[in-house]
mmCIF file of C-alpha atoms in Angstrom:
data_model
loop_
_atom_site.group_PDB
_atom_site.id
_atom_site.type_symbol
_atom_site.label_atom_id
_atom_site.label_comp_id
_atom_site.label_asym_id
_atom_site.label_seq_id
_atom_site.Cartn_x
_atom_site.Cartn_y
_atom_site.Cartn_z
ATOM 1 C CA MET Q 1 -61.862 -0.835 16.929
ATOM 2 C CA PRO Q 2 -59.217 -2.037 19.407
ATOM 3 C CA ARG Q 3 -56.061 0.057 19.659
ATOM 4 C CA PRO Q 4 -52.682 -1.676 18.951
ATOM 5 C CA HIS Q 5 -50.753 -2.639 22.025
ATOM 6 C CA ARG Q 6 -48.026 -0.013 22.644
ATOM 7 C CA PRO Q 7 -45.125 -2.465 23.172
ATOM 8 C CA ALA Q 8 -46.025 -4.163 19.871
ATOM 9 C CA LEU Q 9 -45.803 -0.808 18.068
ATOM 10 C CA VAL Q 10 -42.364 -0.191 19.571
ATOM 11 C CA LEU Q 11 -41.130 -3.596 18.443
ATOM 12 C CA LEU Q 12 -42.567 -3.068 14.941
ATOM 13 C CA ALA Q 13 -40.877 0.331 14.638
ATOM 14 C CA ALA Q 14 -37.555 -1.105 15.784
ATOM 15 C CA ALA Q 15 -37.784 -3.919 13.256
ATOM 16 C CA LEU Q 16 -38.359 -1.411 10.456
ATOM 17 C CA LEU Q 17 -35.657 1.009 11.562
ATOM 18 C CA ILE Q 18 -32.815 -1.465 12.065
ATOM 19 C CA PRO Q 19 -32.554 -2.489 8.389
ATOM 20 C CA LEU Q 20 -32.864 1.167 7.389
ATOM 21 C CA GLY Q 21 -30.065 2.006 9.793
ATOM 22 C CA LEU Q 22 -27.845 -0.652 8.253
ATOM 23 C CA VAL Q 23 -28.517 0.649 4.743
ATOM 24 C CA LEU Q 24 -27.757 4.229 5.781
ATOM 25 C CA ALA Q 25 -24.622 3.115 7.591
ATOM 26 C CA ARG Q 26 -23.281 1.381 4.497
ATOM 27 C CA GLY Q 27 -24.121 4.340 2.274
ATOM 28 C CA SER Q 28 -22.218 6.647 4.592
ATOM 29 C CA GLY Q 29 -19.351 4.290 5.385
ATOM 30 C CA ALA Q 30 -18.393 0.702 6.148
ATOM 31 C CA ILE Q 31 -16.563 0.297 9.461
ATOM 32 C CA SER Q 32 -15.457 -3.071 10.777
ATOM 33 C CA GLY Q 33 -17.551 -4.286 13.685
ATOM 34 C CA GLN Q 34 -20.018 -1.373 13.651
ATOM 35 C CA PHE Q 35 -23.698 -1.212 12.638
ATOM 36 C CA GLY Q 36 -23.855 -4.994 12.444
ATOM 37 C CA MET Q 37 -20.933 -5.253 10.025
ATOM 38 C CA PRO Q 38 -18.397 -8.060 10.463
ATOM 39 C CA ARG Q 39 -14.935 -7.453 11.841
ATOM 40 C CA GLY Q 40 -11.954 -7.522 9.525
ATOM 41 C CA LEU Q 41 -13.805 -6.226 6.475
ATOM 42 C CA SER Q 42 -10.630 -5.876 4.403
ATOM 43 C CA VAL Q 43 -8.814 -9.036 5.492
ATOM 44 C CA GLN Q 44 -11.312 -11.896 5.731
ATOM 45 C CA PHE Q 45 -14.693 -13.265 4.767
ATOM 46 C CA PRO Q 46 -17.619 -12.663 4.961
ATOM 47 C CA SER Q 47 -16.658 -8.992 4.476
ATOM 48 C CA CYS Q 48 -19.215 -7.249 2.217
ATOM 49 C CA GLY Q 49 -20.728 -10.677 1.585
ATOM 50 C CA GLN Q 50 -22.571 -10.529 4.890
ATOM 51 C CA CYS Q 51 -25.117 -8.157 3.332
ATOM 52 C CA HIS Q 52 -24.467 -8.478 -0.404
ATOM 53 C CA ASP Q 53 -23.758 -11.560 -2.526
ATOM 54 C CA SER Q 54 -21.752 -14.056 -0.498
ATOM 55 C CA PHE Q 55 -19.007 -14.349 -3.102
ATOM 56 C CA PRO Q 56 -16.840 -11.494 -4.445
ATOM 57 C CA ASN Q 57 -17.034 -10.402 -8.080
ATOM 58 C CA SER Q 58 -20.435 -12.066 -8.563
ATOM 59 C CA ARG Q 59 -21.674 -9.171 -10.740
ATOM 60 C CA GLY Q 60 -18.420 -8.480 -12.567
ATOM 61 C CA THR Q 61 -14.786 -8.375 -11.513
ATOM 62 C CA VAL Q 62 -13.972 -5.480 -9.188
ATOM 63 C CA LYS Q 63 -10.563 -3.832 -9.089
ATOM 64 C CA LEU Q 64 -9.172 -1.489 -6.426
ATOM 65 C CA GLU Q 65 -6.278 0.752 -7.382
ATOM 66 C CA ILE Q 66 -4.290 2.640 -4.741
ATOM 67 C CA GLN Q 67 -2.010 5.495 -5.738
ATOM 68 C CA SER Q 68 0.413 7.074 -3.280
ATOM 69 C CA PRO Q 69 4.114 7.674 -2.678
ATOM 70 C CA ARG Q 70 5.324 4.310 -1.374
ATOM 71 C CA SER Q 71 8.675 5.217 0.194
ATOM 72 C CA ILE Q 72 8.173 8.234 2.447
ATOM 73 C CA GLN Q 73 9.769 9.974 5.422
ATOM 74 C CA VAL Q 74 8.405 9.229 8.868
ATOM 75 C CA GLY Q 75 6.139 12.051 10.036
ATOM 76 C CA SER Q 76 5.422 13.303 6.531
ATOM 77 C CA LYS Q 77 1.909 13.417 5.076
ATOM 78 C CA ALA Q 78 1.419 11.500 1.843
ATOM 79 C CA PRO Q 79 -1.508 11.995 -0.569
ATOM 80 C CA VAL Q 80 -3.549 8.872 -1.355
ATOM 81 C CA THR Q 81 -6.067 8.160 -4.112
ATOM 82 C CA LEU Q 82 -8.220 5.015 -4.102
ATOM 83 C CA LYS Q 83 -10.135 4.100 -7.253
ATOM 84 C CA LEU Q 84 -12.779 1.415 -7.675
ATOM 85 C CA SER Q 85 -13.656 -0.026 -11.075
ATOM 86 C CA GLY Q 86 -15.581 -2.940 -12.573
ATOM 87 C CA GLY Q 87 -18.845 -4.462 -11.415
ATOM 88 C CA PRO Q 88 -22.218 -3.010 -12.401
ATOM 89 C CA GLN Q 89 -22.470 0.004 -14.686
ATOM 90 C CA SER Q 90 -22.675 2.842 -12.202
ATOM 91 C CA LYS Q 91 -20.564 5.594 -10.682
ATOM 92 C CA ARG Q 92 -21.399 4.608 -7.108
ATOM 93 C CA GLY Q 93 -19.459 2.582 -4.609
ATOM 94 C CA GLY Q 94 -17.781 2.365 -1.234
ATOM 95 C CA PHE Q 95 -14.612 1.063 0.385
ATOM 96 C CA ASN Q 96 -12.884 0.153 3.618
ATOM 97 C CA LEU Q 97 -9.115 0.591 3.979
ATOM 98 C CA LEU Q 98 -7.118 -0.544 7.023
ATOM 99 C CA SER Q 99 -3.486 0.106 7.966
ATOM 100 C CA ASP Q 100 -1.471 -1.837 10.530
ATOM 101 C CA ARG Q 101 0.176 1.375 11.793
ATOM 102 C CA GLY Q 102 0.222 5.144 11.238
ATOM 103 C CA SER Q 103 -2.893 7.229 10.641
ATOM 104 C CA PHE Q 104 -5.041 8.107 7.656
ATOM 105 C CA ILE Q 105 -6.157 11.715 7.144
ATOM 106 C CA ALA Q 106 -9.765 12.172 6.013
ATOM 107 C CA GLY Q 107 -10.385 13.888 2.692
ATOM 108 C CA THR Q 108 -13.386 14.573 0.486
ATOM 109 C CA ASN Q 109 -16.226 12.078 1.081
ATOM 110 C CA THR Q 110 -14.188 9.991 3.541
ATOM 111 C CA LYS Q 111 -14.159 9.502 7.302
ATOM 112 C CA LEU Q 112 -11.911 7.824 9.874
ATOM 113 C CA ALA Q 113 -12.375 5.072 12.425
ATOM 114 C CA ASN Q 114 -10.239 2.957 14.759
ATOM 115 C CA ASN Q 115 -8.059 5.908 15.822
ATOM 116 C CA GLY Q 116 -7.172 6.715 12.230
ATOM 117 C CA LEU Q 117 -6.048 3.213 11.286
ATOM 118 C CA GLU Q 118 -9.221 2.733 9.244
ATOM 119 C CA ILE Q 119 -10.817 4.940 6.602
ATOM 120 C CA THR Q 120 -14.034 4.552 4.623
ATOM 121 C CA HIS Q 121 -16.372 6.507 2.353
ATOM 122 C CA SER Q 122 -18.799 9.003 3.835
ATOM 123 C CA SER Q 123 -20.805 9.092 0.599
ATOM 124 C CA SER Q 124 -21.427 6.291 -1.899
ATOM 125 C CA LEU Q 125 -21.914 8.676 -4.846
ATOM 126 C CA SER Q 126 -18.383 8.150 -6.199
ATOM 127 C CA ARG Q 127 -15.871 5.451 -7.065
ATOM 128 C CA SER Q 128 -12.784 7.577 -6.458
ATOM 129 C CA TRP Q 129 -11.617 9.059 -3.165
ATOM 130 C CA THR Q 130 -8.658 11.231 -2.143
ATOM 131 C CA PHE Q 131 -7.279 11.473 1.375
ATOM 132 C CA GLY Q 132 -3.931 11.305 3.175
ATOM 133 C CA PHE Q 133 -1.692 9.140 5.316
ATOM 134 C CA GLN Q 134 0.879 9.973 7.979
ATOM 135 C CA ALA Q 135 3.451 7.457 9.181
ATOM 136 C CA THR Q 136 4.109 7.792 12.896
ATOM 137 C CA GLN Q 137 6.973 5.296 13.095
ATOM 138 C CA THR Q 138 9.605 3.998 10.689
ATOM 139 C CA GLY Q 139 9.342 0.686 8.905
ATOM 140 C CA LEU Q 140 6.907 -1.168 6.716
ATOM 141 C CA GLN Q 141 3.257 -0.089 6.731
ATOM 142 C CA GLN Q 142 0.725 -2.532 5.262
ATOM 143 C CA TRP Q 143 -2.744 -1.592 4.031
ATOM 144 C CA THR Q 144 -5.590 -3.945 3.159
ATOM 145 C CA ALA Q 145 -8.762 -2.868 1.370
ATOM 146 C CA VAL Q 146 -12.164 -3.997 0.149
ATOM 147 C CA GLY Q 147 -14.449 -2.152 -2.263
ATOM 148 C CA ASN Q 148 -18.095 -2.498 -3.240
ATOM 149 C CA ALA Q 149 -19.280 -1.346 -6.686
ATOM 150 C CA VAL Q 150 -23.012 -0.717 -6.350
ATOM 151 C CA ASN Q 151 -25.745 -0.288 -8.946
ATOM 152 C CA GLY Q 152 -27.599 2.436 -7.041
ATOM 153 C CA ASN Q 153 -30.950 0.635 -6.695
ATOM 154 C CA GLY Q 154 -31.004 1.165 -2.930
ATOM 155 C CA ARG Q 155 -30.920 -2.561 -2.255
ATOM 156 C CA ASN Q 156 -28.294 -5.181 -1.491
ATOM 157 C CA SER Q 157 -28.855 -6.967 -4.796
ATOM 158 C CA GLY Q 158 -27.013 -6.482 -8.082
ATOM 159 C CA ASP Q 159 -23.792 -5.132 -6.540
ATOM 160 C CA SER Q 160 -20.280 -6.552 -6.822
ATOM 161 C CA TRP Q 161 -17.474 -6.382 -4.286
ATOM 162 C CA GLY Q 162 -13.840 -7.457 -4.078
ATOM 163 C CA PHE Q 163 -10.580 -7.095 -2.190
ATOM 164 C CA TYR Q 164 -7.434 -5.159 -3.078
ATOM 165 C CA GLY Q 165 -4.806 -7.308 -4.784
ATOM 166 C CA LEU Q 166 -3.853 -9.258 -7.873
ATOM 167 C CA ASP Q 167 -6.847 -11.558 -7.297
ATOM 168 C CA SER Q 168 -9.722 -9.481 -5.937
ATOM 169 C CA SER Q 169 -11.611 -12.601 -4.889
ATOM 170 C CA SER Q 170 -8.958 -13.366 -2.237
ATOM 171 C CA PRO Q 171 -8.561 -11.267 0.929
ATOM 172 C CA GLY Q 172 -5.474 -10.037 2.685
ATOM 173 C CA GLU Q 173 -2.967 -8.989 0.008
ATOM 174 C CA PRO Q 174 -1.388 -5.774 1.329
ATOM 175 C CA TYR Q 175 -0.494 -2.533 -0.374
ATOM 176 C CA ARG Q 176 2.884 -1.671 1.132
ATOM 177 C CA VAL Q 177 4.269 1.726 2.091
ATOM 178 C CA TYR Q 178 7.644 2.229 3.759
ATOM 179 C CA ALA Q 179 8.395 5.019 6.238
ATOM 180 C CA ASN Q 180 12.080 5.903 6.167
ATOM 181 C CA ASP Q 181 14.142 7.638 8.799
ATOM 182 C CA ARG Q 182 13.921 11.442 8.600
ATOM 183 C CA THR Q 183 17.465 11.570 7.162
ATOM 184 C CA VAL Q 184 16.526 9.342 4.207
ATOM 185 C CA LEU Q 185 14.867 10.481 0.960
ATOM 186 C CA ALA Q 186 13.452 8.291 -1.801
ATOM 187 C CA PHE Q 187 13.913 9.254 -5.447
ATOM 188 C CA GLY Q 188 13.396 7.724 -8.859
ATOM 189 C CA SER Q 189 10.905 4.965 -9.655
ATOM 190 C CA SER Q 190 10.893 1.173 -9.743
ATOM 191 C CA CYS Q 191 10.277 -0.694 -12.963
ATOM 192 C CA ALA Q 192 7.681 -3.444 -13.053
ATOM 193 C CA GLY Q 193 8.565 -7.042 -12.288
ATOM 194 C CA ASP Q 194 6.468 -10.208 -12.560
ATOM 195 C CA LYS Q 195 2.705 -9.452 -12.632
ATOM 196 C CA GLY Q 196 3.463 -5.722 -12.477
ATOM 197 C CA TYR Q 197 4.791 -5.650 -8.910
ATOM 198 C CA GLN Q 198 7.262 -2.834 -8.279
ATOM 199 C CA ALA Q 199 10.074 -3.154 -5.737
ATOM 200 C CA LEU Q 200 9.802 -1.121 -2.537
ATOM 201 C CA LEU Q 201 13.023 -0.019 -0.809
ATOM 202 C CA GLY Q 202 13.354 1.537 2.644
ATOM 203 C CA MET Q 203 15.672 2.395 5.546
ATOM 204 C CA PRO Q 204 14.290 2.413 9.103
ATOM 205 C CA LYS Q 205 17.376 3.984 10.704
ATOM 206 C CA ALA Q 206 19.913 6.617 9.749
ATOM 207 C CA ALA Q 207 23.337 5.788 8.341
ATOM 208 C CA ARG Q 208 25.544 6.559 11.357
ATOM 209 C CA LEU Q 209 29.291 6.475 11.796
ATOM 210 C CA GLY Q 210 30.507 3.555 13.858
ATOM 211 C CA ALA Q 211 27.159 1.770 13.686
ATOM 212 C CA SER Q 212 25.292 -0.701 11.491
ATOM 213 C CA PHE Q 213 22.095 0.036 9.565
ATOM 214 C CA THR Q 214 19.881 -1.873 7.148
ATOM 215 C CA THR Q 215 18.165 -1.436 3.818
ATOM 216 C CA GLU Q 216 14.911 -3.372 3.356
ATOM 217 C CA LEU Q 217 13.386 -4.570 0.088
ATOM 218 C CA TYR Q 218 9.787 -5.733 -0.548
ATOM 219 C CA ASP Q 219 7.430 -6.639 -3.414
ATOM 220 C CA VAL Q 220 9.950 -8.742 -5.350
ATOM 221 C CA PRO Q 221 9.933 -12.460 -6.282
ATOM 222 C CA GLN Q 222 10.793 -14.957 -3.565
ATOM 223 C CA GLY Q 223 13.939 -17.099 -3.757
ATOM 224 C CA LYS Q 224 15.787 -14.830 -6.200
ATOM 225 C CA VAL Q 225 19.199 -13.186 -6.025
ATOM 226 C CA THR Q 226 19.003 -9.457 -5.423
ATOM 227 C CA LEU Q 227 21.952 -7.075 -5.492
ATOM 228 C CA CYS Q 228 21.921 -4.040 -3.217
ATOM 229 C CA LEU Q 229 24.010 -1.222 -4.656
ATOM 230 C CA MET Q 230 25.574 1.505 -2.536
ATOM 231 C CA GLY Q 231 27.087 4.473 -4.327
ATOM 232 C CA ILE Q 232 28.642 7.805 -3.537
ATOM 233 C CA SER Q 233 27.041 9.607 -6.486
ATOM 234 C CA ARG Q 234 23.606 9.982 -8.078
ATOM 235 C CA THR Q 235 24.863 12.054 -11.012
ATOM 236 C CA ARG Q 236 27.683 9.998 -12.531
ATOM 237 C CA PHE Q 237 28.960 6.402 -12.691
ATOM 238 C CA GLY Q 238 32.302 6.367 -14.443
ATOM 239 C CA ALA Q 239 31.752 8.021 -17.823
ATOM 240 C CA ALA Q 240 27.962 7.528 -17.673
ATOM 241 C CA LEU Q 241 25.589 10.217 -16.502
ATOM 242 C CA LEU Q 242 22.905 9.246 -13.984
ATOM 243 C CA PRO Q 243 20.104 8.429 -14.087
ATOM 244 C CA LEU Q 244 20.893 5.993 -16.896
ATOM 245 C CA ASP Q 245 17.987 4.608 -18.930
ATOM 246 C CA LEU Q 246 18.546 0.832 -19.199
ATOM 247 C CA GLY Q 247 16.179 0.324 -22.113
ATOM 248 C CA PHE Q 248 19.143 -0.377 -24.410
ATOM 249 C CA LEU Q 249 19.705 -3.578 -22.363
ATOM 250 C CA GLY Q 250 16.137 -4.745 -22.848
ATOM 251 C CA MET Q 251 15.094 -3.388 -19.427
ATOM 252 C CA LYS Q 252 12.133 -1.259 -20.466
ATOM 253 C CA SER Q 253 11.285 1.613 -18.091
ATOM 254 C CA CYS Q 254 14.215 0.694 -15.802
ATOM 255 C CA SER Q 255 16.920 3.157 -14.746
ATOM 256 C CA LEU Q 256 20.182 3.064 -12.850
ATOM 257 C CA TYR Q 257 20.119 5.870 -10.287
ATOM 258 C CA VAL Q 258 23.274 5.288 -8.214
ATOM 259 C CA SER Q 259 26.954 4.723 -8.858
ATOM 260 C CA MET Q 260 27.816 1.062 -8.300
ATOM 261 C CA ASP Q 261 30.703 1.604 -5.888
ATOM 262 C CA PHE Q 262 29.791 -1.112 -3.392
ATOM 263 C CA HIS Q 263 27.316 -3.974 -3.461
ATOM 264 C CA GLN Q 264 25.983 -6.949 -1.505
ATOM 265 C CA ALA Q 265 24.101 -9.939 -2.922
ATOM 266 C CA VAL Q 266 21.420 -11.796 -0.955
ATOM 267 C CA VAL Q 267 18.587 -14.215 -1.766
ATOM 268 C CA THR Q 268 15.052 -13.000 -1.172
ATOM 269 C CA SER Q 269 12.906 -14.817 1.378
ATOM 270 C CA GLY Q 270 9.133 -15.034 1.797
ATOM 271 C CA GLN Q 271 6.243 -17.057 0.442
ATOM 272 C CA ALA Q 272 6.133 -18.379 -3.097
ATOM 273 C CA GLY Q 273 4.444 -16.157 -5.669
ATOM 274 C CA PRO Q 274 5.053 -12.836 -7.425
ATOM 275 C CA GLY Q 275 5.596 -9.819 -5.206
ATOM 276 C CA SER Q 276 5.896 -11.835 -1.986
ATOM 277 C CA GLY Q 277 9.686 -11.751 -1.609
ATOM 278 C CA GLN Q 278 11.710 -9.548 0.699
ATOM 279 C CA ALA Q 279 15.326 -8.965 1.689
ATOM 280 C CA LYS Q 280 17.327 -7.110 4.317
ATOM 281 C CA VAL Q 281 20.922 -6.012 3.870
ATOM 282 C CA THR Q 282 23.119 -4.817 6.738
ATOM 283 C CA TRP Q 283 25.744 -2.137 6.237
ATOM 284 C CA ALA Q 284 28.321 -0.615 8.603
ATOM 285 C CA LEU Q 285 30.292 2.630 8.498
ATOM 286 C CA PRO Q 286 33.698 3.213 10.126
ATOM 287 C CA MET Q 287 34.112 5.948 12.708
ATOM 288 C CA ILE Q 288 35.720 8.497 10.395
ATOM 289 C CA PRO Q 289 34.423 11.988 11.316
ATOM 290 C CA ALA Q 290 35.268 13.386 7.866
ATOM 291 C CA LEU Q 291 32.477 11.226 6.405
ATOM 292 C CA ARG Q 292 29.746 12.894 8.468
ATOM 293 C CA GLY Q 293 27.371 14.937 6.310
ATOM 294 C CA ASN Q 294 28.233 13.138 3.092
ATOM 295 C CA LYS Q 295 25.525 11.251 1.230
ATOM 296 C CA LEU Q 296 25.156 7.609 0.285
ATOM 297 C CA TYR Q 297 22.813 6.261 -2.379
ATOM 298 C CA PHE Q 298 21.128 2.852 -2.505
ATOM 299 C CA GLN Q 299 19.270 0.834 -5.131
ATOM 300 C CA HIS Q 300 18.364 -2.846 -5.682
ATOM 301 C CA MET Q 301 18.516 -4.936 -8.850
ATOM 302 C CA THR Q 302 16.700 -8.289 -8.662
ATOM 303 C CA LEU Q 303 16.648 -11.352 -10.898
ATOM 304 C CA ASP Q 304 13.112 -11.629 -12.278
ATOM 305 C CA SER Q 305 12.776 -13.620 -15.504
ATOM 306 C CA LYS Q 306 9.325 -12.185 -16.223
ATOM 307 C CA ALA Q 307 10.246 -8.547 -15.666
ATOM 308 C CA ASN Q 308 11.663 -7.702 -19.095
ATOM 309 C CA GLY Q 309 13.929 -8.954 -21.859
ATOM 310 C CA LEU Q 310 17.025 -9.115 -19.630
ATOM 311 C CA GLY Q 311 15.178 -10.641 -16.671
ATOM 312 C CA ILE Q 312 16.205 -8.027 -14.104
ATOM 313 C CA SER Q 313 14.044 -5.492 -12.287
ATOM 314 C CA MET Q 314 15.293 -2.284 -10.644
ATOM 315 C CA SER Q 315 14.000 -0.571 -7.538
ATOM 316 C CA HIS Q 316 13.723 3.136 -6.940
ATOM 317 C CA ALA Q 317 16.617 4.657 -4.982
ATOM 318 C CA LEU Q 318 17.348 6.130 -1.561
ATOM 319 C CA GLU Q 319 19.534 9.031 -0.485
ATOM 320 C CA ALA Q 320 20.921 8.865 3.072
ATOM 321 C CA ARG Q 321 22.947 11.598 4.751
ATOM 322 C CA ILE Q 322 25.651 10.172 7.015
ATOM 323 C CA GLN Q 323 25.095 11.113 10.657
#
């Protein structure tokens, strides 16, 4: 009996091992541009559709939920939880999460890529993962994600995948985190606006005497009036104690956190649609040395007809020590 030609055996072995390698790579992580996977997994097609069904949510709608502090201090380490739900009945899945700056910190069943800008699962035996994030520079940080809910049959069939965002069939909607200057602390919580979006408030630079600084607002409706409040107290506004629950005004789950001593009104810019608006407000402090070390407090209130009965949403608040 003739013996198989050695080069043919090598080619046959390679053909068998390459698909196995791709399967193992996906089970132990999905990294953009590696192991035959497409680039930009979390921001564009074909994403998971290169190996699974071409269209997202084909085996049931998939939802990705990200939980983390959203207004943090630069240099601090924030805990992050990512949860995947929907799709086939199983407890297995995977994800890819990409940030435009900063660095993720690997946790249980996760691993890093792209110098820490990208994180993925290291085991597909779960649909919930905990890890961390560290902002290395101030300003807005934007994360995009894709998740794949698998049925555990060891094949590419019968699974369902989707992107992070209000519509998981569309790529590119970011989860936003803001890294504040080290002298700025966030406190309180935002109440939900249209479609459940919650305002994000941040300050990239310290409040300094004789200089200007800005507050930045994100995840609010576009083309709406927003009022930035600056106060000198977070415990009292006139006769009212702070924080003040605004439920009596029809603003469910909203609170006033700062005294309304000063304010500026601007109109939000950005693309049309819920949660796509943003605003920047510039402030300036006189060169009065006696002010150094005192604290200022900031909060936004934004017109949003779908937020609650009064049609106004409230952001969380910031505390800034004057430098």
